[in-house]
Short mmCIF file of C-alpha atoms and ligand atoms in Angstrom, two decimals:
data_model
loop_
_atom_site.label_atom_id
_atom_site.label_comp_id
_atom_site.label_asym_id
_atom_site.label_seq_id
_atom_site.Cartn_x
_atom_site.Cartn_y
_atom_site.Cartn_z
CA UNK A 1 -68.78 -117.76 -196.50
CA UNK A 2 -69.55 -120.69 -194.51
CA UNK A 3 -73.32 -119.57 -193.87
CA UNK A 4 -73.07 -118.55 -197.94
CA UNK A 5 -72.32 -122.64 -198.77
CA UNK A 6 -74.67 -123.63 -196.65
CA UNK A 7 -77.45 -122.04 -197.22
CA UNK A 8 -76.31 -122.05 -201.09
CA UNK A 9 -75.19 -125.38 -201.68
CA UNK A 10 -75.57 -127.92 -198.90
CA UNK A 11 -79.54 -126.68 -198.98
CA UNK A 12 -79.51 -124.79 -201.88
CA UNK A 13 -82.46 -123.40 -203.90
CA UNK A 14 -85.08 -122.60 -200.56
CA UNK A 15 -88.23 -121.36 -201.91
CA UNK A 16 -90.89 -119.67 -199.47
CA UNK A 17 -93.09 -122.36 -197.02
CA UNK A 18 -90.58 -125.59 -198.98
CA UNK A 19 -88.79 -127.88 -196.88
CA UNK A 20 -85.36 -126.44 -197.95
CA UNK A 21 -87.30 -123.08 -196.25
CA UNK A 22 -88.16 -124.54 -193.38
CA UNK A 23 -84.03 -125.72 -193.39
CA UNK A 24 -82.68 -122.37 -193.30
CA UNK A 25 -84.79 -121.01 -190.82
CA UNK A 26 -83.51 -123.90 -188.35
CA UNK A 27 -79.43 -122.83 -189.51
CA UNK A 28 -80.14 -119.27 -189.16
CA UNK A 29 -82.21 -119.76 -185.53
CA UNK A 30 -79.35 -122.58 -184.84
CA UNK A 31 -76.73 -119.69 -185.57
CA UNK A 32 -78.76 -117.31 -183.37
CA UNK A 33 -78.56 -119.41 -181.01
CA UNK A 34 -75.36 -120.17 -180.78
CA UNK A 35 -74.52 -116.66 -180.18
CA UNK A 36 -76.25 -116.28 -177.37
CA UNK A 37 -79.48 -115.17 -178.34
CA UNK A 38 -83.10 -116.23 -176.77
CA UNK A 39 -84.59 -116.67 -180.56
CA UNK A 40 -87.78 -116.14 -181.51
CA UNK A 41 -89.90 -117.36 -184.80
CA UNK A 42 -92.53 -115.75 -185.74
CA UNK A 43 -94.96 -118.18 -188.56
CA UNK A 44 -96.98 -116.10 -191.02
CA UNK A 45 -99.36 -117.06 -194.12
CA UNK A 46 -99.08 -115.96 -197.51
CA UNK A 47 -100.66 -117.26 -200.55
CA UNK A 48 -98.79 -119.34 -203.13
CA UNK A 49 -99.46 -119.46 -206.64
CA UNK A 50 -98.40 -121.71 -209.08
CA UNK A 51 -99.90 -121.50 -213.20
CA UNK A 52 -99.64 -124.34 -215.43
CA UNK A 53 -102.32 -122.58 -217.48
CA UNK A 54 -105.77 -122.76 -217.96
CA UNK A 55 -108.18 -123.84 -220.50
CA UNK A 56 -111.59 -122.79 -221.79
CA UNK A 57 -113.67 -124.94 -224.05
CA UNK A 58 -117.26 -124.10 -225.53
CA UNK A 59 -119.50 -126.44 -225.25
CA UNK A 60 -122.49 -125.17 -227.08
CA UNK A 61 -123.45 -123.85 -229.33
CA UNK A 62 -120.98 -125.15 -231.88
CA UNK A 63 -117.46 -125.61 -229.87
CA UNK A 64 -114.33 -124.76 -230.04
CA UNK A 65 -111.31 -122.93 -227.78
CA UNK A 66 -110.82 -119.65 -226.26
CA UNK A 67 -107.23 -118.27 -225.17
CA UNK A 68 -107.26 -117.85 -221.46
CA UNK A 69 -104.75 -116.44 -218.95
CA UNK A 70 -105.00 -117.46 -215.39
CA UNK A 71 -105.74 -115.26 -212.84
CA UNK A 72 -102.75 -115.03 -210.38
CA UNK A 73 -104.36 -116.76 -207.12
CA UNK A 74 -106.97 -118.20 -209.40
CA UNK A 75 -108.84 -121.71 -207.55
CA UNK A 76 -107.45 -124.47 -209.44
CA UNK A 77 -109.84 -126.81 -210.74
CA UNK A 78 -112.43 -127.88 -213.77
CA UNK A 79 -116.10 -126.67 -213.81
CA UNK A 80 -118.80 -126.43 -216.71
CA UNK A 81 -121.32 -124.12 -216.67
CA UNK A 82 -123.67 -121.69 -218.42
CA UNK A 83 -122.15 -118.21 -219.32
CA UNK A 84 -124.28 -115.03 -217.55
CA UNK A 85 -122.78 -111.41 -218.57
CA UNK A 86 -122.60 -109.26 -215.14
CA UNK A 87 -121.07 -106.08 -216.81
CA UNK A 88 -118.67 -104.72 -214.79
CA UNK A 89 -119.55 -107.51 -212.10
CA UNK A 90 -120.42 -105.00 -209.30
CA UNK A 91 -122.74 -106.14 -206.60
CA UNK A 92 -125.45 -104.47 -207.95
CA UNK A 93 -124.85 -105.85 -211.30
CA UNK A 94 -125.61 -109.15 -210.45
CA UNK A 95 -128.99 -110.73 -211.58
CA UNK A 96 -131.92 -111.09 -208.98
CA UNK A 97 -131.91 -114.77 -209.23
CA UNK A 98 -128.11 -114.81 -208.44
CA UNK A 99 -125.38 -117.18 -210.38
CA UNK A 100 -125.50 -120.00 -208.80
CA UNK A 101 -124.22 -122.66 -210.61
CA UNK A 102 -123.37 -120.32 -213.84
CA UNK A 103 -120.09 -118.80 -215.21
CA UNK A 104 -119.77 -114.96 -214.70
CA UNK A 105 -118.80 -113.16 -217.65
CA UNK A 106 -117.32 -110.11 -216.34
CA UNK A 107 -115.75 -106.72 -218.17
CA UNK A 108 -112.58 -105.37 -217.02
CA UNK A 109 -112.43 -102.02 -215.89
CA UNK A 110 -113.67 -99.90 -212.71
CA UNK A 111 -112.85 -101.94 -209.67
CA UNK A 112 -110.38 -104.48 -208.77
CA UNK A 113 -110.36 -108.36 -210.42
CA UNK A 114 -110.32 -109.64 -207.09
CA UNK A 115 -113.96 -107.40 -206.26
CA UNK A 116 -115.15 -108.88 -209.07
CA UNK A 117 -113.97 -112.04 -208.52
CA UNK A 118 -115.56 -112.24 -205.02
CA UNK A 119 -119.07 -110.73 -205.65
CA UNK A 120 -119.94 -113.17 -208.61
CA UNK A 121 -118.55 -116.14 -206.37
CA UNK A 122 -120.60 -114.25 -203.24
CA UNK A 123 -123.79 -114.59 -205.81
CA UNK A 124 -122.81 -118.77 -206.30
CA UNK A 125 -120.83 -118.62 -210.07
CA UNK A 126 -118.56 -121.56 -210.24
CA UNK A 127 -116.10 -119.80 -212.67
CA UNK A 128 -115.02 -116.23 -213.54
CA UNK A 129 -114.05 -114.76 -217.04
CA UNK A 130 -112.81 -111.39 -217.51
CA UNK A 131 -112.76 -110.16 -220.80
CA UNK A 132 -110.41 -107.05 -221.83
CA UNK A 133 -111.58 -103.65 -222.05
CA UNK A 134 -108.89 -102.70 -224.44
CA UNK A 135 -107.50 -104.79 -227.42
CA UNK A 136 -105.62 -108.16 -226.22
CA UNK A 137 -105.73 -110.06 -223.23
CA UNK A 138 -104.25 -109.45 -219.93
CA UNK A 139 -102.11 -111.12 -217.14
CA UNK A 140 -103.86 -110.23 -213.69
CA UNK A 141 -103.34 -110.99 -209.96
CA UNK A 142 -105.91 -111.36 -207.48
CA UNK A 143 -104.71 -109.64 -203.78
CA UNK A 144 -106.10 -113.37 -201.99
CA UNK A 145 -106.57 -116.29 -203.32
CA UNK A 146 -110.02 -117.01 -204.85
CA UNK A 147 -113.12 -119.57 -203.59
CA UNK A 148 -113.70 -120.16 -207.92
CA UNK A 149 -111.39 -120.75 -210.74
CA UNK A 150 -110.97 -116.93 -212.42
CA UNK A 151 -109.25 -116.43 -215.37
CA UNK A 152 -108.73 -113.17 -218.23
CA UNK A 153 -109.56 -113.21 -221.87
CA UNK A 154 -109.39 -110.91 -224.45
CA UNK A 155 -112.21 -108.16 -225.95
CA UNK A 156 -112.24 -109.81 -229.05
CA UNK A 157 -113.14 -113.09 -227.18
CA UNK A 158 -115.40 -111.58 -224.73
CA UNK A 159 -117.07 -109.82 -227.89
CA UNK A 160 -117.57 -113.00 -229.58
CA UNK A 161 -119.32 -115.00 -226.43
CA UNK A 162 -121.27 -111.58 -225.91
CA UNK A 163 -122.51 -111.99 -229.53
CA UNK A 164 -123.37 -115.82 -228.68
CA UNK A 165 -124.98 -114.98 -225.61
CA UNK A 166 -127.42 -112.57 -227.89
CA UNK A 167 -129.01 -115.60 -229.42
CA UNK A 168 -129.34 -118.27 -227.22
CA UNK A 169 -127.64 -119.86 -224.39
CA UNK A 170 -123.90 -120.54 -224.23
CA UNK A 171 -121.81 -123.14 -222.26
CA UNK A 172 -118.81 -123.46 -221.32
CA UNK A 173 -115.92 -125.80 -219.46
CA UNK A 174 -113.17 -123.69 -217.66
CA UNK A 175 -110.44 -125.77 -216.86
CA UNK A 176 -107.49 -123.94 -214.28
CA UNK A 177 -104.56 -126.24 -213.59
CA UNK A 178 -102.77 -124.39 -211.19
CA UNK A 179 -101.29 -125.01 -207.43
CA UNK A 180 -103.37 -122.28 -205.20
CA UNK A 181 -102.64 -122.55 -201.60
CA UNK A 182 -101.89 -120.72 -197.83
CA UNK A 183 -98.12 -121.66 -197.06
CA UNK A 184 -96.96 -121.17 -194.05
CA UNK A 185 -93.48 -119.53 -193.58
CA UNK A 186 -90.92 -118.27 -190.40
CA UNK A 187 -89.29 -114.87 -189.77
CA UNK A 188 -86.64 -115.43 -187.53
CA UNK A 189 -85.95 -112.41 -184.58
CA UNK A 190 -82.98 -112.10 -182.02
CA UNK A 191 -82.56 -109.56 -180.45
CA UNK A 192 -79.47 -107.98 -178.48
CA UNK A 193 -81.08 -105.57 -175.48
CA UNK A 194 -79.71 -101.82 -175.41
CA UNK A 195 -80.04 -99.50 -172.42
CA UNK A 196 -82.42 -97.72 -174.58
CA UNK A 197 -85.56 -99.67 -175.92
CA UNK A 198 -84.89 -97.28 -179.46
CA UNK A 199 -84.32 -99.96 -181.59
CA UNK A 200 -82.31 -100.73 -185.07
CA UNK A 201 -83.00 -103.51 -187.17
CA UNK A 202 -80.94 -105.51 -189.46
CA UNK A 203 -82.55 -107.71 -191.94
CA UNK A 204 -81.88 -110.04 -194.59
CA UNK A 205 -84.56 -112.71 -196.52
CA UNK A 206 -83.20 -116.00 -196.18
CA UNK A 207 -85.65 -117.40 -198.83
CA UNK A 208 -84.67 -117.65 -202.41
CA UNK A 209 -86.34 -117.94 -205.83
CA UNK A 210 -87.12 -121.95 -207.26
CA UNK A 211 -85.07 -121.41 -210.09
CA UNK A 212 -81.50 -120.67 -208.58
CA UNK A 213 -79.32 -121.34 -204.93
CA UNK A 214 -79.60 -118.07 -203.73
CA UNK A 215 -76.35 -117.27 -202.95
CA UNK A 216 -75.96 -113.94 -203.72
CA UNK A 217 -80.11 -113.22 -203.22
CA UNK A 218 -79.85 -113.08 -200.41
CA UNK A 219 -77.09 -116.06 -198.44
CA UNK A 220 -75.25 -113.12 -198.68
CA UNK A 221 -77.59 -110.93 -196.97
CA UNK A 222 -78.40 -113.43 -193.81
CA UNK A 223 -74.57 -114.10 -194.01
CA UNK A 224 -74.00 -110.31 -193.36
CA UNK A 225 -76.61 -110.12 -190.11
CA UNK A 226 -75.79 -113.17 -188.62
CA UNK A 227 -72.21 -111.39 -188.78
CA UNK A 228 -73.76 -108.37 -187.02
CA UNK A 229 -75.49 -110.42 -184.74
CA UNK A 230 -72.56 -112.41 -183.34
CA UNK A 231 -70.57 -109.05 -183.24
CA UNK A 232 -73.09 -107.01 -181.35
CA UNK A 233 -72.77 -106.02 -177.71
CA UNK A 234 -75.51 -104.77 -175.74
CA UNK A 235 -75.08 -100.81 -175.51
CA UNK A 236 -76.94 -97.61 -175.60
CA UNK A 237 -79.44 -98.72 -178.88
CA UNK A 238 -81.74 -101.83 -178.62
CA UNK A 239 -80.30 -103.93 -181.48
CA UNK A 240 -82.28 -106.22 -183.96
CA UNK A 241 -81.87 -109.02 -186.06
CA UNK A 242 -84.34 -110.51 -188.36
CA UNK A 243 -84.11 -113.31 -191.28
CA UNK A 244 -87.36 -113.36 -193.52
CA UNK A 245 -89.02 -115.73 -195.54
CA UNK A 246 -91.14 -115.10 -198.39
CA UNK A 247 -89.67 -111.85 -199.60
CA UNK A 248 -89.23 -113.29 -203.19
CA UNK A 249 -93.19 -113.76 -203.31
CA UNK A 250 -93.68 -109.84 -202.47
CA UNK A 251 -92.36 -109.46 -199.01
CA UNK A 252 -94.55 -111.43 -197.13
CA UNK A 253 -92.10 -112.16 -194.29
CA UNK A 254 -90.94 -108.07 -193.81
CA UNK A 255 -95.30 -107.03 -193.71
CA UNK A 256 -96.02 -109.62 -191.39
CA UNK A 257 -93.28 -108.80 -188.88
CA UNK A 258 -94.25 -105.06 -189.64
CA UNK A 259 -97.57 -105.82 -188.82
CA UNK A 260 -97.05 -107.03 -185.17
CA UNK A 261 -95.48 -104.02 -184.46
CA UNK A 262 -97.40 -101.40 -182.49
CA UNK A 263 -97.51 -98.04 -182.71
CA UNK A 264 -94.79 -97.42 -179.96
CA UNK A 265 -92.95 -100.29 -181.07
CA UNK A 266 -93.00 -98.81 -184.62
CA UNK A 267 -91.94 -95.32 -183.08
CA UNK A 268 -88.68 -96.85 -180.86
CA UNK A 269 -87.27 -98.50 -184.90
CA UNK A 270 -84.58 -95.65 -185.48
CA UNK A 271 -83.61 -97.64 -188.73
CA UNK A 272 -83.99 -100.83 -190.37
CA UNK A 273 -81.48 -101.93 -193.48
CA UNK A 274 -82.52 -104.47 -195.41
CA UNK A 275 -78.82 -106.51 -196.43
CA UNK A 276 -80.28 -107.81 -200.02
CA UNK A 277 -77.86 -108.92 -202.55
CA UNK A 278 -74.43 -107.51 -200.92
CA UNK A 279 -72.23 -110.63 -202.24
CA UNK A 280 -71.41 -109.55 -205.85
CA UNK A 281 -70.30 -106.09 -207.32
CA UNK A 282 -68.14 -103.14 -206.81
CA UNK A 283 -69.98 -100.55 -206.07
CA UNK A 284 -71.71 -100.97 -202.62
CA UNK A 285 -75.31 -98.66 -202.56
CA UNK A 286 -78.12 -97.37 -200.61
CA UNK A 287 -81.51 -96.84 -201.44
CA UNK A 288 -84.48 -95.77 -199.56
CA UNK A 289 -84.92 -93.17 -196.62
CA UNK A 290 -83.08 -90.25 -197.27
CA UNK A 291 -81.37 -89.57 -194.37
CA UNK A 292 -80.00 -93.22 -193.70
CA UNK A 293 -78.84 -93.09 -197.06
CA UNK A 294 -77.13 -89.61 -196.76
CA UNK A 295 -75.89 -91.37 -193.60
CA UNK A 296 -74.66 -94.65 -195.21
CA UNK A 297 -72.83 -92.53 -197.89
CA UNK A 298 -70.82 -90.93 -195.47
CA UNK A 299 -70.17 -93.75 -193.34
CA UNK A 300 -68.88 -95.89 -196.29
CA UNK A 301 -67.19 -92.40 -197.75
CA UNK A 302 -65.04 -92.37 -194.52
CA UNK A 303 -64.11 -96.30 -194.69
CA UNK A 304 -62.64 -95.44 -198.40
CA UNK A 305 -65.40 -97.26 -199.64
CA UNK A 306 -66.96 -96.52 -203.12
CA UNK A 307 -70.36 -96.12 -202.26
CA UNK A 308 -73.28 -94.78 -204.55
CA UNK A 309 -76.91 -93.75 -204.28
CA UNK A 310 -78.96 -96.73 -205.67
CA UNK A 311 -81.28 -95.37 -208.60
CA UNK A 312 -84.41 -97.15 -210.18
CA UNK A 313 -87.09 -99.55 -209.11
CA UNK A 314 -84.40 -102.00 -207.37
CA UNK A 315 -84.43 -99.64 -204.67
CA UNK A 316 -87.70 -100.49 -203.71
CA UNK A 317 -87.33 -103.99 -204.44
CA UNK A 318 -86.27 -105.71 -200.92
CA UNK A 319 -87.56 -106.04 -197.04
CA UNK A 320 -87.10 -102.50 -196.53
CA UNK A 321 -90.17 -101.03 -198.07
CA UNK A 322 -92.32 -102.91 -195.57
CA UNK A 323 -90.85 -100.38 -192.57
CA UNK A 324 -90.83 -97.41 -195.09
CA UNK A 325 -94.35 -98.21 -195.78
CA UNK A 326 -95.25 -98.03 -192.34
CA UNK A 327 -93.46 -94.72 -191.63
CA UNK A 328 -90.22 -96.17 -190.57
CA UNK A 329 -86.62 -94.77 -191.65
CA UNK A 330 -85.70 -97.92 -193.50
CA UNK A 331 -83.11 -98.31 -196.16
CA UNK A 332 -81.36 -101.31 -198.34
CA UNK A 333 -78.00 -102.32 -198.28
CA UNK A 334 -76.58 -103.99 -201.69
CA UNK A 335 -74.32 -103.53 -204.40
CA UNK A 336 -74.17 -103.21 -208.03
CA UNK A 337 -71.43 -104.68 -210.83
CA UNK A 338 -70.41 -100.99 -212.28
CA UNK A 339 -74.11 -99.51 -212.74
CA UNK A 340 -75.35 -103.01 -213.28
CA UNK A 341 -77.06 -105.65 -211.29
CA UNK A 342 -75.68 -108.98 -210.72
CA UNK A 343 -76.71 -110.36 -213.78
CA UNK A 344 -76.74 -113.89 -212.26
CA UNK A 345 -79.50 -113.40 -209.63
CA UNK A 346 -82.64 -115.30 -210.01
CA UNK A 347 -80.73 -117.88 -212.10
CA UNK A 348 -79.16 -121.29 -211.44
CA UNK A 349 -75.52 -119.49 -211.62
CA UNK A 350 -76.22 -117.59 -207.96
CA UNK A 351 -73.97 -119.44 -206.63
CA UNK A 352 -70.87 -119.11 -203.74
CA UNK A 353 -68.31 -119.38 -206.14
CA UNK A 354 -69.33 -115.52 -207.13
CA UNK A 355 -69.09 -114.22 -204.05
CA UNK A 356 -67.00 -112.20 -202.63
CA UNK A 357 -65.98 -112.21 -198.82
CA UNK A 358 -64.86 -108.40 -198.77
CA UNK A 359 -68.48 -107.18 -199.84
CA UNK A 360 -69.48 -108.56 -196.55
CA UNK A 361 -67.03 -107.65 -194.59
CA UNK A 362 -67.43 -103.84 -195.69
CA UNK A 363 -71.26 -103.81 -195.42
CA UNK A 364 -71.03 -105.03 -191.57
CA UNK A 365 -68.26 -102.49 -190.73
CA UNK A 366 -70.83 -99.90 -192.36
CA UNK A 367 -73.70 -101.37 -190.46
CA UNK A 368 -71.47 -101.19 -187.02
CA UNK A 369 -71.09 -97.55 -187.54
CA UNK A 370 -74.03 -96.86 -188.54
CA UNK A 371 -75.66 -98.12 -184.97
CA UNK A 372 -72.46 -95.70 -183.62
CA UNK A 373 -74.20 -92.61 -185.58
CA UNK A 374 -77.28 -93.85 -184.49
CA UNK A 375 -76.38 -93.55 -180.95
CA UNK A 376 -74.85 -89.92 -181.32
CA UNK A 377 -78.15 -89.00 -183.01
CA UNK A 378 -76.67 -87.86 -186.21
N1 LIG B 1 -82.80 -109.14 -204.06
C1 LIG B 1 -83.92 -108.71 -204.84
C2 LIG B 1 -84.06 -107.19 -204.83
C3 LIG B 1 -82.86 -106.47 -205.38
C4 LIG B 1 -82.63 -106.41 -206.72
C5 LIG B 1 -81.99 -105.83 -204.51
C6 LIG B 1 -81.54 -105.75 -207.21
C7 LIG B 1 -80.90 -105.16 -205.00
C8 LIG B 1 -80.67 -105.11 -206.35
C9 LIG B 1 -85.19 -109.29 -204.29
O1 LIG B 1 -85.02 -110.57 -203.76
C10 LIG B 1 -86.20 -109.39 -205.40
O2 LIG B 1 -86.03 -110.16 -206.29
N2 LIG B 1 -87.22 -108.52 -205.35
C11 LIG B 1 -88.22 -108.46 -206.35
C12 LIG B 1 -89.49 -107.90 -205.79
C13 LIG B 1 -90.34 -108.94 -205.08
C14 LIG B 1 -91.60 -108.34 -204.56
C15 LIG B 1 -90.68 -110.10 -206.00
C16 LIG B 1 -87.76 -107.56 -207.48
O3 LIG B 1 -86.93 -106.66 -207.25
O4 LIG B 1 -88.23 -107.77 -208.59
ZN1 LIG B 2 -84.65 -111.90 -205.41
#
C-alpha cells in the first residue's frame, strides 16, 4: 500500500517520458535497491502523439473549409501549397517532376498511411491528404512519426477537390496543431541470480494514463513485484523483475526490453506474468499462454482462491503480449469486479482508496508458487 500512495498520490498521474515518469522509475529503482539488488535501467524511444486537431482551408479557387482528422503521429505544423492527386500514392505513382513543394492528395486503400505518407514526403510534398475510399472519414495512425503534416478526409471531400483539380489549379493551407515527438522513457530490471540461468520474469508498467493516478493501472501491479522482489531468494530458477514505462502508449517499454533479448536469452524466459491491474475486484484471472494459465488456475485453486480464465480483448491488453509475441510463455495477472473490469481505470477515481491489500497479497503468494512449479517443471 505504501508503494500504491506513492506512486498514486504523492506523484500521482505519471504519464510515459513526463517528469512524474521519470519519478517513479527513481522509487521503483530506489526500492530495488534497497533490497539488495545491482539495478539496471534500460532508456528506450517511443513516439508521442498529442491531437488538438487540424485544419484545412482552400485557398483558391473560391475558399472555404474541409473536415480533417489528424493523422496519429502526424508533423505538427502549418504549410500552403498546391494540391497534386498521386492515386494510391505508391512510388511509382508519383509524377516525374516530383512534389516538391505541393500537397499530395492521396486515396486510401492498398498499402499502409504511413507508405504513403513517406513516399510523397520522399518525392518533397509539404503536406499529405488522404481521402476515404468508402463513405465518411477516418481516424488513422501512422507506425512512426512523420517528416510532413498528414491528415484523413472524407470521399465526399476528396471527390469534391478531385472535381476542382479537373479545371484548374487548387490551393490549399493545412494547418496540424498537434505535439509530435521521440520521448524518452526507463524500464527498470533487477534481477535475483538462480543456480540455473532459466529465467522467470515478473513485470508490472509503472506508467499510467494523463487522465487518472494510476493506482489500480498499474501501482498495484509494481506494488505486487517489488513485493516479489524483496521476497525472492536466489534458488534453482534465475528470477526477474522488471517495471515498464510506456505500456499505456502500446507497450513500448515490454518491446523494447523484448527486443534486447537474444535468441538464447529469449529461450532461458520459462515465464513472464505481466501483474496489470491486480488492486480491485474479486475474481483474480489469467490470460494468455495456455499452460501458465492452466498452471495459475491450479495454483490459485489450491490457495482457495477464486480464480477464472480471463476472456476477451483485455487479455491481450498488458506487457505480456510483448514475450508472447516473441515466442515466450507469457501470461497476465489481474482481476475482474464479478465479470467486469474496474470500471474506474483510466479515470481520475483510480485511486488507493479502492484498493485492496488482499488482492496483492494473493497474487504474490500465486506468483511464489508459481516459480516453485516452475522449478519442478510442471
Ligand atoms: N491495465 C490495462 C490492461 C488491462 C485492462 C488489464 C483490463 C486487465 C484488465 C492497460 O494498462 C491498458 O490500458 N491497455 C490498453 C492497451 C494499450 C496498448 C493502450 C488497453 O487494454 O486498451
Ligand atoms: Zn491502462
Amino acid at each position: 500500500m505504501q508503494t500504491i500512495k506513492y506512486l498514486s498520490e504523492a506523484i500521482g498521474s505519471r504519464p510515459a517520458g513526463s517528469p512524474n515518469d521519470r519519478a517513479a522509475a527513481d522509487y521503483v529503482a530506489g526500492q530495488f535497491g534497497s533490497y539488495g539488488y545491482a539495478v539496471q535501467r534500460q532508456s528506450f524511444t517511443f513516439p508521442y502523439f498529442v491531437d488538438r486537431g487540424s485544419e484545412l482551408q482552400i485557398l483558391a479557387p473560391s475558399g472555404g473549409a474541409l473536415h480533417p482528422l489528424t493523422l496519429g503521429l502526424s508533423a505538427a505544423g502549418s504549410v500552403d501549397g498546391t494540391i497534386v492527386s498521386v492515386g494510391l500514392g505508391r512510388p511509382e505513382d508519383n509524377p516525374r517532376d516530383g512534389l516538391k513543394g505541393r500537397v499530395a492528395l492521396i486515396q486510401r486503400g492498398d498499402i499502409t498511411y504511413e507508405l504513403k505518407v513517406a513516399n510523397v514526403s520522399k518525392a518533397g510534398a509539404v503536406a499529405a491528404i488522404i481521402y476515404n475510399n468508402v463513405q465518411g472519414n477516418f481516424q488513422g495512425r501512422l507506425g512512426q512519426i512523420a517528416g510532413i503534416p498528414a491528415v484523413s478526409i472524407s470521399l465526399d471531400e476528396g471527390n469534391r477537390l478531385l472535381q476542382s483539380l479537373a479545371s484548374g489549379a487548387v490551393s490549399v493551407r493545412l494547418s496540424v496543431n498537434a505535439t509530435s515527438e521521440q520521448r524518452t522513457g526507463q524500464n527498470i530490471v533487477a534481477t535475483r541470480q538462480g543456480a540455473s540461468p532459466d529465467m522467470v520474469i515478473f513485470g508490472a508498467h509503472y506508467d499510467s494514463v494523463e487522465a487518472g493516478p494510476g493506482a489500480n493501472d498499474n501501482a498495484s501491479g509494481v506494488a505486487t513485484v517489488l513485493e516479489l522482489a524483496r521476497l525472492a531468494r536466489s534458488g534453482a530458477l534465475t528470477q526477474r523483475f522488471i517495471a515498464f514505462s510506456a505500456e499505456e502508449l502500446g507497450f513500448y517499454g515490454s518491446s523494447s526490453y523484448v527486443s534486447t533479448l537474444s535468441l538464447q536469452e529469449r529461450q532461458q524466459v520459462k515465464a513472464m506474468v505481466s501483474l496489470d491491474m491486480v488492486g480491485v475486484g474479486d475474481r483474480m484471472r489469467f490470460g494468455g499462454d495456455q499452460q501458465l494459465v492452466d498452471a495459475g488456475l491450479v495454483i490459485a485453486g489450491g490457495l482457495g482462491i477464486q480464480a477464472l480464465r480471463l476472456e476477451g480483448s483485455a487479455a491481450g491488453g498488458s506487457d505480456h503480449t510483448s514475450f508472447t509475441s516473441a515466442g515466450m510463455p507469457a501470461a497476465l495477472l489481474t482481476y475482474t469486479v464479478g465479470n467486469d473490469l474496474d470500471l474506474r481505470y483510466h479515470t481520475s477515481e483510480d485511486r488507493a482508496d479502492f484498493v485492496e491489500p488482499a488482492n496483492i497479497d494473493k497474487a504474490v503468494q500465486v506468483c511464489q508458487l508459481l516459480v516453485a512449479r516452475l522449478v519442478g517443471g510442471r
